[in-house]
């Protein structure tokens, strides 16, 4: 905002759109809270018109609250696993619009692991991936790293002859490397194998490689047909997701 005078009259010239501070949650963060509270505080010396404020969730208009203390939005429904973006828009008295974008990633399980290793597990019985577990052995990571388990839906069906028995799980972040192999365990439905005439004991892990869009059988270390669990080693996470499958001849 600048001041100008002409023939004894004073004018205010507004040349900048509103700016935002105090973004919450921190953009780029991973969360297990499926209905997080999003906050952004707009600032503009020219003054704000809160009645013209807007908020969008993943590109769709949503309902928020807008006042001088901040713009706020909480999803009305639990967000699914994956990345989501909330955009706040503010307009000043000159009609200029500014916006703030907050992208977060919702995951089913989240933990911080270092050289000592540890175990990450989806413990919510209501989660379709309940029982999914990643065991990171000592020495697998050289420094503290945030690791998450994210349930995903694939854009493509599996290769012919493979029958899906449980959820697909993505280990985040992509590019993660385990010096000592970690062990991934996924839940599966033994009845699904029986229904197609295959023994549940033949369940294995299938990997969907995102960059190549190809399905590849992954090493399988153990199958507990009674409990419905299949495990295998993981050494790197190049943007691939894992799922439990049986091969039907």
Short mmCIF file of C-alpha atoms in Angstrom, two decimals:
data_model
loop_
_atom_site.label_atom_id
_atom_site.label_comp_id
_atom_site.label_asym_id
_atom_site.label_seq_id
_atom_site.Cartn_x
_atom_site.Cartn_y
_atom_site.Cartn_z
CA UNK A 1 0.00 0.00 0.00
CA UNK A 2 1.35 3.43 -0.94
CA UNK A 3 0.03 6.97 -0.68
CA UNK A 4 -0.32 9.41 -3.61
CA UNK A 5 -1.63 12.98 -3.84
CA UNK A 6 -3.27 14.73 -6.78
CA UNK A 7 -4.74 18.24 -6.74
CA UNK A 8 -4.92 18.19 -2.97
CA UNK A 9 -6.54 14.75 -2.80
CA UNK A 10 -4.90 11.75 -1.16
CA UNK A 11 -5.12 8.27 -2.72
CA UNK A 12 -4.17 4.84 -1.42
CA UNK A 13 -2.61 2.58 -4.06
CA UNK A 14 -2.90 -1.14 -3.34
CA UNK A 15 -0.59 -3.23 -5.54
CA UNK A 16 -0.15 -6.45 -3.57
CA UNK A 17 -2.49 -9.34 -2.82
CA UNK A 18 -3.00 -10.63 0.73
CA UNK A 19 -0.26 -12.84 2.17
CA UNK A 20 -0.62 -15.70 4.66
CA UNK A 21 1.35 -16.76 7.73
CA UNK A 22 0.87 -19.34 10.48
CA UNK A 23 0.07 -22.27 8.19
CA UNK A 24 -1.08 -25.36 10.09
CA UNK A 25 -0.39 -28.25 9.72
CA UNK A 26 3.08 -27.65 8.37
CA UNK A 27 2.94 -28.02 4.57
CA UNK A 28 4.41 -31.35 3.48
CA UNK A 29 3.79 -33.10 6.80
CA UNK A 30 2.47 -36.64 7.23
CA UNK A 31 -0.47 -37.20 9.55
CA UNK A 32 -2.49 -40.06 11.01
CA UNK A 33 -5.31 -37.68 11.98
CA UNK A 34 -7.85 -38.06 9.18
CA UNK A 35 -9.71 -34.86 10.05
CA UNK A 36 -6.93 -32.38 10.81
CA UNK A 37 -7.63 -28.71 11.52
CA UNK A 38 -6.19 -26.49 8.79
CA UNK A 39 -5.35 -22.87 9.67
CA UNK A 40 -3.91 -19.93 7.75
CA UNK A 41 -3.71 -16.33 8.94
CA UNK A 42 -4.17 -13.72 6.17
CA UNK A 43 -2.43 -10.34 6.36
CA UNK A 44 -3.07 -7.23 4.32
CA UNK A 45 -2.53 -3.57 5.35
CA UNK A 46 -5.28 -2.49 2.95
CA UNK A 47 -7.85 -4.53 4.84
CA UNK A 48 -9.52 -7.88 4.13
CA UNK A 49 -13.03 -8.70 2.97
CA UNK A 50 -13.69 -11.89 4.93
CA UNK A 51 -17.05 -12.40 3.22
CA UNK A 52 -15.15 -13.12 0.00
CA UNK A 53 -12.80 -15.69 1.51
CA UNK A 54 -12.86 -19.22 0.14
CA UNK A 55 -11.37 -22.62 0.92
CA UNK A 56 -10.87 -25.66 -1.32
CA UNK A 57 -10.13 -29.29 -0.50
CA UNK A 58 -8.43 -31.18 -3.34
CA UNK A 59 -9.82 -28.66 -5.81
CA UNK A 60 -13.43 -28.74 -4.56
CA UNK A 61 -15.03 -25.82 -2.73
CA UNK A 62 -15.50 -26.49 0.99
CA UNK A 63 -16.96 -24.78 4.07
CA UNK A 64 -14.61 -22.91 6.39
CA UNK A 65 -14.67 -20.09 8.92
CA UNK A 66 -13.04 -16.77 8.13
CA UNK A 67 -12.29 -13.89 10.49
CA UNK A 68 -9.48 -11.60 11.62
CA UNK A 69 -7.92 -14.29 13.85
CA UNK A 70 -7.42 -16.70 10.96
CA UNK A 71 -9.03 -18.80 8.26
CA UNK A 72 -9.93 -22.31 9.41
CA UNK A 73 -11.12 -25.54 7.86
CA UNK A 74 -11.69 -29.05 9.22
CA UNK A 75 -12.82 -31.79 6.81
CA UNK A 76 -16.39 -32.94 7.45
CA UNK A 77 -15.38 -36.53 6.72
CA UNK A 78 -12.25 -38.66 7.36
CA UNK A 79 -9.70 -38.19 4.61
CA UNK A 80 -8.45 -41.37 2.92
CA UNK A 81 -4.77 -42.27 2.85
CA UNK A 82 -2.74 -40.26 0.38
CA UNK A 83 -1.89 -36.65 -0.36
CA UNK A 84 -4.47 -33.88 0.10
CA UNK A 85 -4.28 -30.15 -0.54
CA UNK A 86 -6.21 -27.37 1.17
CA UNK A 87 -6.14 -23.92 -0.44
CA UNK A 88 -7.27 -20.77 1.38
CA UNK A 89 -8.08 -17.65 -0.64
CA UNK A 90 -8.33 -14.13 0.80
CA UNK A 91 -9.38 -10.91 -0.93
CA UNK A 92 -8.46 -7.38 0.11
CA UNK A 93 -10.52 -4.21 -0.24
CA UNK A 94 -8.90 -3.52 -3.63
CA UNK A 95 -10.21 -6.83 -4.99
CA UNK A 96 -6.80 -8.51 -5.13
CA UNK A 97 -6.76 -12.20 -4.16
CA UNK A 98 -3.97 -14.10 -2.44
CA UNK A 99 -3.86 -17.74 -1.50
CA UNK A 100 -2.08 -20.25 0.73
CA UNK A 101 -1.71 -23.94 -0.08
CA UNK A 102 -1.23 -26.67 2.54
CA UNK A 103 -0.47 -30.17 1.27
CA UNK A 104 -0.41 -33.05 3.74
CA UNK A 105 -0.15 -36.82 3.40
CA UNK A 106 -2.54 -38.99 5.40
CA UNK A 107 -1.11 -42.35 6.43
CA UNK A 108 -2.47 -45.29 8.42
CA UNK A 109 0.65 -45.60 10.59
CA UNK A 110 3.57 -43.26 11.23
CA UNK A 111 6.78 -43.54 13.22
CA UNK A 112 10.30 -42.19 13.59
CA UNK A 113 13.11 -44.75 13.25
CA UNK A 114 16.84 -44.50 13.65
CA UNK A 115 19.79 -46.91 13.81
CA UNK A 116 18.09 -48.87 16.62
CA UNK A 117 15.20 -49.83 14.31
CA UNK A 118 11.66 -50.53 15.49
CA UNK A 119 8.21 -51.72 14.48
CA UNK A 120 5.45 -49.81 12.69
CA UNK A 121 1.96 -51.33 12.65
CA UNK A 122 -1.58 -50.39 11.62
CA UNK A 123 -3.45 -50.99 14.87
CA UNK A 124 -6.91 -49.61 14.11
CA UNK A 125 -9.28 -52.62 13.81
CA UNK A 126 -11.55 -50.54 11.56
CA UNK A 127 -8.77 -50.02 9.02
CA UNK A 128 -8.93 -52.50 6.10
CA UNK A 129 -5.16 -52.86 6.45
CA UNK A 130 -5.36 -53.70 10.17
CA UNK A 131 -2.36 -55.84 11.08
CA UNK A 132 -0.04 -54.53 8.38
CA UNK A 133 3.39 -54.24 9.95
CA UNK A 134 6.89 -53.09 9.03
CA UNK A 135 9.78 -54.32 11.18
CA UNK A 136 12.93 -52.24 10.75
CA UNK A 137 15.94 -54.11 12.19
CA UNK A 138 18.87 -52.43 13.96
CA UNK A 139 21.33 -50.95 11.50
CA UNK A 140 18.82 -50.70 8.64
CA UNK A 141 18.76 -46.88 8.84
CA UNK A 142 21.75 -44.69 9.56
CA UNK A 143 19.82 -41.66 10.84
CA UNK A 144 16.41 -40.70 12.21
CA UNK A 145 13.81 -41.14 9.46
CA UNK A 146 10.05 -40.68 9.47
CA UNK A 147 8.40 -43.78 7.98
CA UNK A 148 4.73 -44.31 7.19
CA UNK A 149 2.39 -47.03 5.95
CA UNK A 150 -0.17 -45.73 3.48
CA UNK A 151 -3.12 -47.70 2.08
CA UNK A 152 -3.56 -47.02 -1.62
CA UNK A 153 -5.86 -47.87 -4.52
CA UNK A 154 -4.18 -48.82 -7.76
CA UNK A 155 -5.23 -47.26 -11.06
CA UNK A 156 -4.78 -50.60 -12.87
CA UNK A 157 -6.03 -54.17 -12.26
CA UNK A 158 -3.42 -56.84 -11.49
CA UNK A 159 -1.95 -59.00 -14.19
CA UNK A 160 -4.16 -61.81 -15.45
CA UNK A 161 -4.08 -64.88 -13.25
CA UNK A 162 -3.47 -62.97 -10.00
CA UNK A 163 -6.26 -62.60 -7.44
CA UNK A 164 -6.02 -59.87 -4.80
CA UNK A 165 -6.58 -61.02 -1.21
CA UNK A 166 -5.93 -57.84 0.75
CA UNK A 167 -5.05 -54.13 0.64
CA UNK A 168 -2.21 -52.49 -1.20
CA UNK A 169 0.30 -50.78 1.09
CA UNK A 170 2.78 -48.07 0.20
CA UNK A 171 5.83 -47.46 2.38
CA UNK A 172 6.69 -43.77 2.52
CA UNK A 173 8.78 -41.83 1.81
CA UNK A 174 9.69 -43.03 -1.67
CA UNK A 175 13.40 -43.53 -2.12
CA UNK A 176 13.87 -45.03 1.34
CA UNK A 177 16.79 -47.50 1.53
CA UNK A 178 17.26 -50.17 4.21
CA UNK A 179 20.90 -51.25 4.63
CA UNK A 180 19.59 -54.35 6.41
CA UNK A 181 16.32 -55.65 4.90
CA UNK A 182 13.15 -54.70 6.73
CA UNK A 183 10.24 -57.13 6.93
CA UNK A 184 6.81 -56.17 5.63
CA UNK A 185 3.78 -58.18 6.79
CA UNK A 186 0.38 -57.73 5.14
CA UNK A 187 -3.03 -59.11 6.12
CA UNK A 188 -5.01 -61.20 3.64
CA UNK A 189 -8.29 -63.10 3.49
CA UNK A 190 -7.65 -66.88 3.35
CA UNK A 191 -11.25 -67.40 2.21
CA UNK A 192 -10.47 -65.45 -0.94
CA UNK A 193 -7.90 -68.04 -1.97
CA UNK A 194 -10.19 -70.94 -1.13
CA UNK A 195 -12.96 -69.36 -3.20
CA UNK A 196 -10.86 -69.58 -6.37
CA UNK A 197 -9.65 -73.12 -5.61
CA UNK A 198 -6.17 -72.18 -4.41
CA UNK A 199 -4.54 -72.95 -1.07
CA UNK A 200 -4.10 -69.85 1.15
CA UNK A 201 -0.60 -71.17 1.89
CA UNK A 202 0.40 -70.13 -1.66
CA UNK A 203 -0.29 -66.45 -0.97
CA UNK A 204 2.59 -64.21 -1.94
CA UNK A 205 3.47 -60.53 -2.16
CA UNK A 206 3.02 -58.75 -5.45
CA UNK A 207 4.70 -55.42 -6.12
CA UNK A 208 3.26 -52.72 -8.34
CA UNK A 209 6.10 -50.59 -9.65
CA UNK A 210 4.79 -47.06 -10.11
CA UNK A 211 7.34 -45.76 -12.65
CA UNK A 212 6.95 -48.76 -15.00
CA UNK A 213 3.29 -49.59 -14.18
CA UNK A 214 4.23 -53.26 -13.96
CA UNK A 215 3.28 -55.99 -11.48
CA UNK A 216 6.22 -58.03 -10.20
CA UNK A 217 6.22 -60.95 -7.72
CA UNK A 218 8.17 -59.98 -4.60
CA UNK A 219 10.22 -62.27 -2.37
CA UNK A 220 7.96 -63.94 0.18
CA UNK A 221 9.51 -65.10 3.44
CA UNK A 222 6.56 -66.56 5.36
CA UNK A 223 2.81 -67.24 5.08
CA UNK A 224 0.50 -67.78 8.05
CA UNK A 225 -2.61 -69.16 6.34
CA UNK A 226 -4.53 -69.53 9.60
CA UNK A 227 -3.99 -65.93 10.72
CA UNK A 228 -4.02 -64.49 7.22
CA UNK A 229 -0.59 -62.89 7.14
CA UNK A 230 2.12 -62.88 4.46
CA UNK A 231 5.62 -61.45 4.95
CA UNK A 232 8.58 -60.56 2.82
CA UNK A 233 11.84 -58.57 2.88
CA UNK A 234 12.07 -54.95 1.75
CA UNK A 235 15.41 -53.35 0.94
CA UNK A 236 14.35 -50.23 -0.95
CA UNK A 237 11.22 -48.19 -1.60
CA UNK A 238 11.48 -46.87 -5.17
CA UNK A 239 7.87 -45.73 -5.40
CA UNK A 240 6.35 -49.22 -5.35
CA UNK A 241 3.39 -50.63 -3.42
CA UNK A 242 2.83 -54.13 -2.06
CA UNK A 243 -0.25 -56.35 -2.00
CA UNK A 244 -1.14 -59.97 -1.05
CA UNK A 245 -2.11 -62.15 -4.01
CA UNK A 246 -2.51 -65.75 -5.13
CA UNK A 247 -1.79 -66.99 -8.60
CA UNK A 248 -4.64 -68.90 -10.22
CA UNK A 249 -3.45 -71.32 -12.93
#
